[in-house]
Coordinates of C-alpha atoms and ligand atoms in Angstrom, one line a residue:
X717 CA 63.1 4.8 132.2
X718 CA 66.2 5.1 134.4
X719 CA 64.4 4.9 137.5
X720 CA 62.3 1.5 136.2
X721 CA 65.8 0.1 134.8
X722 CA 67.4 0.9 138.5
X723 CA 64.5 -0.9 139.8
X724 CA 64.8 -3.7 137.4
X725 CA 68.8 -3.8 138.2
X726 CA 68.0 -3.9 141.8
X727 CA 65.4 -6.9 141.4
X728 CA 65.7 -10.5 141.6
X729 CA 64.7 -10.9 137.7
X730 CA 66.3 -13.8 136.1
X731 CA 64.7 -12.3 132.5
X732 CA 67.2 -12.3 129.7
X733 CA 66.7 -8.7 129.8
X734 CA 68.3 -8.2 133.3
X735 CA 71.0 -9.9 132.5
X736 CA 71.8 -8.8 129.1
X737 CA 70.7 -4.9 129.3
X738 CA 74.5 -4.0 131.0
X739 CA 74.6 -0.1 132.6
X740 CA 76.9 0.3 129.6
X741 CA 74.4 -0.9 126.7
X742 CA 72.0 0.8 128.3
X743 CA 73.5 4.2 128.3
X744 CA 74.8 4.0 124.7
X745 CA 71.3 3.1 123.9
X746 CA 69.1 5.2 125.5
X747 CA 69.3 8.3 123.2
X748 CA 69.1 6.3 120.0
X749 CA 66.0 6.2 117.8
X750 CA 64.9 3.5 114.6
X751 CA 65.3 6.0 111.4
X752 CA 61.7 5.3 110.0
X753 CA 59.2 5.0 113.1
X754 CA 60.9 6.7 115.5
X755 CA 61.4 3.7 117.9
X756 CA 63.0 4.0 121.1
X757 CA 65.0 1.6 123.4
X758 CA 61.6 2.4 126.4
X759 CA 59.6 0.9 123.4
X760 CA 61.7 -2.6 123.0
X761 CA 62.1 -3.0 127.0
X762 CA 58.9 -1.8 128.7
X763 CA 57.1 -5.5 129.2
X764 CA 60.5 -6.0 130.8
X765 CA 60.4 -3.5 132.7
X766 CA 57.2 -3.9 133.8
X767 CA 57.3 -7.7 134.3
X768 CA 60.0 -8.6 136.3
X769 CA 59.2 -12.0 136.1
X770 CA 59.7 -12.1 132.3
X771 CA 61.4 -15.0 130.7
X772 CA 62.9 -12.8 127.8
X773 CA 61.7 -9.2 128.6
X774 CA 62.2 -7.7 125.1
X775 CA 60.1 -6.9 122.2
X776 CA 60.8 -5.1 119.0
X777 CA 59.0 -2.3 117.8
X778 CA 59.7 -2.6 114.2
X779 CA 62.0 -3.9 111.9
X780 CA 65.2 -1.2 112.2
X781 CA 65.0 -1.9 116.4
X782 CA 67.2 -5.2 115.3
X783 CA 70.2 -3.2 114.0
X784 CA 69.8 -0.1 115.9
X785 CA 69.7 -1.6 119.1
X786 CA 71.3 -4.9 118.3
X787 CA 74.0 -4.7 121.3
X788 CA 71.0 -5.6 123.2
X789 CA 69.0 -8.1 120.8
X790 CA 72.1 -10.2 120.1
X791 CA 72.9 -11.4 122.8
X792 CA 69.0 -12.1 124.0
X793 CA 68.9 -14.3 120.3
X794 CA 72.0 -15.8 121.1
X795 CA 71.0 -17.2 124.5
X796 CA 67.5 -17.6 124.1
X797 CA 68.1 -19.7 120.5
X798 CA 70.9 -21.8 122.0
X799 CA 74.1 -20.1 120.8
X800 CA 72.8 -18.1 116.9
X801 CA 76.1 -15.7 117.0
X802 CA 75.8 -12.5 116.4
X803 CA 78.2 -13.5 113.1
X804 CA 75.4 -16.4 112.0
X805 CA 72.9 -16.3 109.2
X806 CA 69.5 -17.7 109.1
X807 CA 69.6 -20.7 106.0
X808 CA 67.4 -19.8 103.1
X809 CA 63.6 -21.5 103.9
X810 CA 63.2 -24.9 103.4
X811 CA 60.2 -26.8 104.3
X812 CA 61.0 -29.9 103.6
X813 CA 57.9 -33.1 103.1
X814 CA 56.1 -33.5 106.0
X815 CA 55.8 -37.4 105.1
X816 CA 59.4 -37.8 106.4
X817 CA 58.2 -37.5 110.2
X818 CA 56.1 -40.6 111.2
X819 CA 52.6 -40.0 113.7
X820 CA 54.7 -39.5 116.8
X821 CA 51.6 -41.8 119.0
X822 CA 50.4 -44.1 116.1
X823 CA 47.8 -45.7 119.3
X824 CA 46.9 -43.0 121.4
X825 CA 48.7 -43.7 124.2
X826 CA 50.1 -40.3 125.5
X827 CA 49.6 -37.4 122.6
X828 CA 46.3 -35.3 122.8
X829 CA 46.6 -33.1 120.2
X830 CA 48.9 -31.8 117.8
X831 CA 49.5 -27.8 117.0
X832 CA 51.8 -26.6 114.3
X833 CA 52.4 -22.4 113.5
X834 CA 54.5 -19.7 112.5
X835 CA 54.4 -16.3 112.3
X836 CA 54.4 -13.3 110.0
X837 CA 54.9 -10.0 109.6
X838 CA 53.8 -7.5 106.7
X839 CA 56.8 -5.8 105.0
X840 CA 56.3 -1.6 105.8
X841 CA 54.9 -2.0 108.8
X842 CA 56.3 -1.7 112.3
X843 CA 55.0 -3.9 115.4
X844 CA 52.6 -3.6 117.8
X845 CA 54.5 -0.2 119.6
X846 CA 54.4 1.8 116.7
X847 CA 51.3 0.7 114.8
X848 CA 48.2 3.3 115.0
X849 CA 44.5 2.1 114.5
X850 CA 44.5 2.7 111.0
X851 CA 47.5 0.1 110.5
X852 CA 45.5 -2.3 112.6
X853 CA 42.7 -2.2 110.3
X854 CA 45.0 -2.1 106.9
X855 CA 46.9 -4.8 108.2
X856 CA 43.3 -6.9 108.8
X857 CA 41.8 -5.8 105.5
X858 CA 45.2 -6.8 103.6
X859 CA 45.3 -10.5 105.5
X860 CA 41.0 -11.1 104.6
X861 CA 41.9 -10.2 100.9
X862 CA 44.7 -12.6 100.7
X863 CA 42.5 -15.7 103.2
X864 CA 39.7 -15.2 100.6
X865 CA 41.8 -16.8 97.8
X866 CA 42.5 -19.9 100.1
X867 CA 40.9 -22.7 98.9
X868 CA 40.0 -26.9 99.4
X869 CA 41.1 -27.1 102.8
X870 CA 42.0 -24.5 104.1
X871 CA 38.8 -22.7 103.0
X872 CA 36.8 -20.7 106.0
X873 CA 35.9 -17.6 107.5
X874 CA 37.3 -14.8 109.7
X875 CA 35.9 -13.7 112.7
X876 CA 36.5 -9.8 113.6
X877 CA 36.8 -9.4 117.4
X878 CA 34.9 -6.3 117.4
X879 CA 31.4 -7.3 117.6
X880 CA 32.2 -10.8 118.1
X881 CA 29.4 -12.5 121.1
X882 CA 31.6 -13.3 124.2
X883 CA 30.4 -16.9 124.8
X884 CA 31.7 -17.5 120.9
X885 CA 34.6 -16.0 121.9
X886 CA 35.3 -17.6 124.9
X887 CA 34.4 -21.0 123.8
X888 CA 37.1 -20.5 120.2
X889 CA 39.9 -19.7 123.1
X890 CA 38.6 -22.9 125.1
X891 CA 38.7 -25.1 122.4
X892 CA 42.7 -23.5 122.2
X893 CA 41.7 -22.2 118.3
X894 CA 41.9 -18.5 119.6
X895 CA 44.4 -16.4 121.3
X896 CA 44.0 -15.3 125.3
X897 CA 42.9 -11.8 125.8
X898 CA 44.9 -9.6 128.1
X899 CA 48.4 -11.2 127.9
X900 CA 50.3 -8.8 130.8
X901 CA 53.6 -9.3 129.0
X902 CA 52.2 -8.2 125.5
X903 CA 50.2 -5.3 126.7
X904 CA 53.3 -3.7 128.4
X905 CA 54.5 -4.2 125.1
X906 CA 52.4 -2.4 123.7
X907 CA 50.4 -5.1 122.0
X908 CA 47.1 -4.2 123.4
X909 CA 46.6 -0.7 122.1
X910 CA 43.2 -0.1 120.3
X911 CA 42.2 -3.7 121.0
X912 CA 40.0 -5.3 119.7
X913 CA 40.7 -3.0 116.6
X914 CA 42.3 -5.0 113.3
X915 CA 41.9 -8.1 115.9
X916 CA 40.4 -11.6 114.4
X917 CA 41.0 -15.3 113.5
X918 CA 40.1 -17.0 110.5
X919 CA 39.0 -20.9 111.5
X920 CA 38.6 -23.3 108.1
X921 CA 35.8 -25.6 107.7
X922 CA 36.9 -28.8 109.3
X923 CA 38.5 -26.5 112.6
X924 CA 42.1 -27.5 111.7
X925 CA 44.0 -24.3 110.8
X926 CA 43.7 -20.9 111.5
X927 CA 45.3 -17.6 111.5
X928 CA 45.3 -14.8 113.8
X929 CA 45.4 -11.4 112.8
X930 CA 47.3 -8.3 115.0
X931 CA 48.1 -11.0 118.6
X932 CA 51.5 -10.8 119.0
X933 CA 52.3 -10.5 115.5
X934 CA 51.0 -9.4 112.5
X935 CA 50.1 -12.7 111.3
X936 CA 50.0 -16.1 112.8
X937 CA 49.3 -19.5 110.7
X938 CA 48.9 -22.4 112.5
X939 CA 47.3 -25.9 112.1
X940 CA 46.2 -28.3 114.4
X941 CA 44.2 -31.8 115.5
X942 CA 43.8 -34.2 117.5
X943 CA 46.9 -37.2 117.7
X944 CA 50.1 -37.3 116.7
X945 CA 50.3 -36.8 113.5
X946 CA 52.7 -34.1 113.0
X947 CA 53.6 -34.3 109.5
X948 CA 50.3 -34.1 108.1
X949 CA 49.9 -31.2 110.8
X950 CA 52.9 -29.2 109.6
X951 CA 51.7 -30.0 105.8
X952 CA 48.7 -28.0 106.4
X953 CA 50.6 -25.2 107.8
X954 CA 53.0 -25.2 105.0
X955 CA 50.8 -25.0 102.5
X956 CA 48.9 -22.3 103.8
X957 CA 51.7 -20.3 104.4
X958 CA 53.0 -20.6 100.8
X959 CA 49.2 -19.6 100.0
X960 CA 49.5 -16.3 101.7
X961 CA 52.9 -15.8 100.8
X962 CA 51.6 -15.1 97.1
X963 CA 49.0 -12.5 98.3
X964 CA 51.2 -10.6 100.9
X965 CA 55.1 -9.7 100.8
X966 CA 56.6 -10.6 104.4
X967 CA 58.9 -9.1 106.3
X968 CA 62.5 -11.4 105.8
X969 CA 66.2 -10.3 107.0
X970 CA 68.9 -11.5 105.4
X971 CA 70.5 -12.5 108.4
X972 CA 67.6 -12.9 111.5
X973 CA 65.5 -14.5 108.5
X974 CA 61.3 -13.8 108.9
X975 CA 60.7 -10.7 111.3
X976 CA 58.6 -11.3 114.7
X977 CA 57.4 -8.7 117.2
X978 CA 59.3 -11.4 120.1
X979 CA 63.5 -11.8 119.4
X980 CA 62.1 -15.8 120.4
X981 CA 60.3 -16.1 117.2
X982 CA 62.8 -14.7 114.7
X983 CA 64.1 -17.2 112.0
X984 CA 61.5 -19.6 111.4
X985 CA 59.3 -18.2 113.7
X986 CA 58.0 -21.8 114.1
X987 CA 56.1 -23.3 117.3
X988 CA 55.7 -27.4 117.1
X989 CA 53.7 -28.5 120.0
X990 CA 51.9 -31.7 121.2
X991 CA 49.4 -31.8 124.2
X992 CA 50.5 -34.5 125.7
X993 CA 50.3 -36.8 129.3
X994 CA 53.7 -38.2 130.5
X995 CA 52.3 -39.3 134.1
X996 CA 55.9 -41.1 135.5
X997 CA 57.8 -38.0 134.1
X998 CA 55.8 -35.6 135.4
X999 CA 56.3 -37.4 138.8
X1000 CA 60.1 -36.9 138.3
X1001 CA 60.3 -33.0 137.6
X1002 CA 64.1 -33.1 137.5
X1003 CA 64.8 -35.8 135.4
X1004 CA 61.9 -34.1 132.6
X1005 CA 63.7 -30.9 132.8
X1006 CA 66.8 -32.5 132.2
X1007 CA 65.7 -34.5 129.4
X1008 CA 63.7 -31.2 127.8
X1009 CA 66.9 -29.1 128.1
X1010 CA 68.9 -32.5 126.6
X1011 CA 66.2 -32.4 123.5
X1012 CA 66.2 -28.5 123.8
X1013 CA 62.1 -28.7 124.4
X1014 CA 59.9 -26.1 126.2
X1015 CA 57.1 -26.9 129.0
X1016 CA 54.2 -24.9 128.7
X1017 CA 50.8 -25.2 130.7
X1018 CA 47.5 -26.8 128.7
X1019 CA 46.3 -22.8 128.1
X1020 CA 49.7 -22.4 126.6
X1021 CA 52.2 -19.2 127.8
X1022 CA 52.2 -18.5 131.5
X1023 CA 49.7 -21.5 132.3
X1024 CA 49.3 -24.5 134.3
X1025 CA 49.0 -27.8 133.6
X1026 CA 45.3 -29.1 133.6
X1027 CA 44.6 -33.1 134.2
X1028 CA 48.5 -33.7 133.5
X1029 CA 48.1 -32.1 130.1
X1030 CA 51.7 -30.2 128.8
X1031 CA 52.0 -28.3 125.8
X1032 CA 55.6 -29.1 125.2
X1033 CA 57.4 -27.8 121.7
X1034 CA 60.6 -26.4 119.9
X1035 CA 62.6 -24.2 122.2
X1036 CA 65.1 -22.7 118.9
X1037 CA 63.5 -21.5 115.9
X1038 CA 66.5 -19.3 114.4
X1039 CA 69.6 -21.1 112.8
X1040 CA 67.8 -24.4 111.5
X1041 CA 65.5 -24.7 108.6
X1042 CA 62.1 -25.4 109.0
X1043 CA 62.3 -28.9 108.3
X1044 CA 65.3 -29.3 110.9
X1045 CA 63.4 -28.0 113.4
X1046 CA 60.5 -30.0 112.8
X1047 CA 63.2 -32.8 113.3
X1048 CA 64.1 -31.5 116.2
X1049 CA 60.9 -31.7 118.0
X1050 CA 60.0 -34.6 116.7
X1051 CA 62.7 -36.1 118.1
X1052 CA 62.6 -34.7 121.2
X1053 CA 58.9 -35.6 121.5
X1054 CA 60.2 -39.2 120.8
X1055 CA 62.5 -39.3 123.2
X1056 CA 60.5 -38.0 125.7
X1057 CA 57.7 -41.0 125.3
X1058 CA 60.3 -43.3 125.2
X1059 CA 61.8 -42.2 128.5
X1060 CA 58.2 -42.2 129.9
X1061 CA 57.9 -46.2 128.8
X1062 CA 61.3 -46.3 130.4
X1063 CA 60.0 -44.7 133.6
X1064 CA 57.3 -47.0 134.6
Ligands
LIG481 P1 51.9 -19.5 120.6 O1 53.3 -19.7 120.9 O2 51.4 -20.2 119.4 O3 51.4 -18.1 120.8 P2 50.6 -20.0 123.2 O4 51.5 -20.6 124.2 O5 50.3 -18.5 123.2 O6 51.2 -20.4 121.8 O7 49.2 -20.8 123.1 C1 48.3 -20.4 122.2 C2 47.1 -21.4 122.2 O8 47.5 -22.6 121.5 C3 46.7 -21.8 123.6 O9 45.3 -21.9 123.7 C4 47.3 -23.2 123.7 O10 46.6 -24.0 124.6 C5 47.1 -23.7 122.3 N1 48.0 -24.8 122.0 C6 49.3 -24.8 121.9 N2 49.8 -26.0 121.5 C7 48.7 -26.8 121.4 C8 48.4 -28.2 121.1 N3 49.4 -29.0 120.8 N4 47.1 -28.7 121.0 C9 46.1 -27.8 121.3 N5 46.3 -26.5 121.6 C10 47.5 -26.0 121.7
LIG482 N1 56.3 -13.5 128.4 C1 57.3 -12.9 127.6 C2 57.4 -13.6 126.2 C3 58.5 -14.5 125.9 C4 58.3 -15.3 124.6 N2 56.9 -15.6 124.3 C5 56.3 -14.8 123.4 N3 56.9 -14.0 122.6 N4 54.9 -15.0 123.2 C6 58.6 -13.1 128.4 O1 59.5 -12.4 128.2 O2 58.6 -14.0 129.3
LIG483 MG1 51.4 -16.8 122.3

C-alpha cells in the first residue's frame, strides 16, 4: 500500500483522493481496522489507487469505515457534496409530491428521456469489500422476497445474472434498464468479486422502474421513461422505495443519512437525470460548464459513468445528494435542467 500511495502522490491525479489522503492521514490511518468486519484503509482506497484517473477515488467497505476513517471521508463528502461540514446533519427524509415539479419539455423539443433512482443498503451488512458469496446471495434472496409484495405498477420480475442469455443481457444494458458489466473503478473496489453471484435486475411490466441488486450497492431503485416528465418519474421511485422500505430495514446514519458503498451517494443517495440534446450549448463547452457548476449539475456520456456522448445525447443530473431533502434536490435539478434549456433558447 505504501509504495501504490507513493505512486499515487507522485502522479498527476486530480482524484479527491490525491488530494485529500495527506502523508499525515494516511499514516494515522493505516494500522486502523472497522471493529465488526475487519475493514482496512487498502480496502476504502484501492480503486484510487489503482485508477489514477478517478474522480473521487474512495469507496467504503462497510458502515464503521465512515467514523473509523472519517479524517479521510470528510473532507472527500465535504468537497464532492458542495461544502456538507464535517459538523452538518443529513435532514430527516422528505419526499415531498412529485406534482409540485412541472414536465421539464412539455413538447419534445430537447429531453429524451427521463431517469430517477436512489440507492440502498441492507442494515448488517458491509459493502462490496467485505461481502462473501453467501452475503451476495442472502442479500438477493432478501431483495426478491420483499419485490414479490410489489404490486399495480410496479409489479414484474427479476432477472438473475447467472444463467441469464447474453443477447438479453446486452440488449437490457442497451436499452439503459441494466447496469454495465466490468466497471474498472468498482472492480478495484472490490465490487466485482464472485460476479455474477447475488447479481440481478427486477424490470416491471410497462419497463419503467427497476431495481438492481449487488452493482455498486446493495440495492438500487430507479424509475424511468421517455420525456420530461420528472415528477411523475420520481413518483414512481418514491413509491417503490417506501414499498421496500416495509419489507427490508436500510442502512441510515444519523448524521451521513442512508449508507452507500460511494461517499458521492451518501444522504439521499439520489440521481435525477435527463437524456437530453442542447446542440448551441454543446457548441460552447465553456459557457455549459459554467452554467452546470452555476446550477451544480453533472455531465455524463449517453452510457452514463465514464461515457461519451452519442448523437449529442448528455445524461446530465444532480451533482449533491447529502444536506438537502429529497424533494430539494429534486428542485434542484429541476431547476437546473430549466435553466439549462432556457440558456440553450438563448443561445441560438
Ligand atoms: P447511476 O448513477 O444510476 O449508476 P450510471 O451513470 O451508472 O448511473 O448509468 C446507469 C445507466 O443509466 C446507464 O445505462 C445510463 O445510460 C442510464 N441512464 C442514466 N440516466 C438516464 C436517462 N435520463 N435516461 C435513460 N437512461 C439513463
Ligand atoms: N469512478 C469513480 C466513482 C465516482 C462516483 N461514481 C460512482 N460512485 N458510481 C471515481 O472515483 O471517479
Ligand atoms: Mg453507476
Amino acid at each position: 500500500m505504501e509504495e501504490s500511495y507513493k505512486k499515487l502522490v507522485d502522479s498527476k491525479s486530480k482524484s479527491l483522493l490525491k488530494k485529500h489522503l495527506t502523508k499525515k492521514i494516511f499514516d494515522k490511518l493505516k494500522t486502523k481496522t472497522t471493529p465488526t468486519f475487519n475493514s482496512t484503509l487498502m480496502h476504502c482506497i484501492s480503486s484510487g489507487l489503482c485508477n489514477h484517473d478517478s474522480g473521487v477515488g474512495l469507496y467504503a467497505p462497510d458502515a464503521e469505515a465512515y467514523k473509523v476513517f472519517a479524517d479521510l471521508f470528510d473532507p472527500v463528502i465535504e468537497e464532492y457534496h458542495k461544502g456538507f461540514k464535517k459538523t452538518d446533519k443529513q435532514p430527516k427524509p422528505c419526499f415531498g409530491q412529485g406534482k409540485d415539479f412541472e414536465n421539464l419539455d412539455p413538447d419534445g423539443n430537447f429531453i429524451v428521456s427521463t431517469r430517477v433512482r436512489c440507492g440502498r443498503a441492507v442494515k448488517g451488512f458491509p459493502f462490496n469489500p467485505c461481502l462473501r458469496e453467501r452475503d451476495y446471495l442472502e442479500l438477493e434472496s432478501k431483495l426478491c422476497k420483499a419485490l414479490m409484495t410489489l404490486t399495480c405498477e410496479h409489479k414484474g420480475i427479476y432477472m438473475p445474472l447467472t444463467g441469464m442469455d447474453e443477447a438479453v443481457q446486452k440488449q437490457l444494458i442497451d436499452d439503459h434498464f441494466l447496469f454495465k458489466q466490468g466497471d474498472r473503478f468498482l472492480a478495484a473496489a472490490g465490487a466485482s468479486r464472485f460476479w455474477p453471484t447475488g447479481r440481478g435486475i427486477f424490470l416491471n411490466e410497462p419497463k419503467d422502474f427497476m431495481v438492481w441488486c449487488n452493482e455498486e450497492d446493495h440495492i438500487r431503485i430507479i424509475a424511468m421513461e421517455k420525456g420530461g416528465d420528472l415528477g411523475r418519474v420520481y413518483n414512481r421511485m418514491v413509491a417503490g422505495v417506501e414499498a421496500l422500505g416495509k419489507e427490508i430495514e436500510f442502512s441510515r446514519d444519523e448524521r451521513l443519512g442512508y449508507l452507500t458503498f460511494c461517499p458521492t451517494n451518501l444522504g439521499t443517495s439520489i440521481r435525477a437525470s435527463v437524456h437530453i440534446k442542447l446542440p448551441n450549448l454543446m457548441d460552447q463547452p465553456e459557457e455549459l460548464q459554467k452554467l452546470a457548476k452555476e446550477y451544480r449539475l453533472q455531465i455524463r456520456g449517453t452510457s452514463g459513468e465514464h461515457s461519451e456522448a452519442e448523437d449529442g445525447v448528455h445524461d446530465i443530473s444532480n451533482q449533491r445528494r447529502i444536506g438537502l431533502t429529497e424533494y430539494e434536490i429534486i428542485k434542484e435539478m429541476h431547476d437546473g435542467i430549466k435553466g439549462l434549456i432556457e440558456a440553450e433558447c438563448k443561445a441560438k
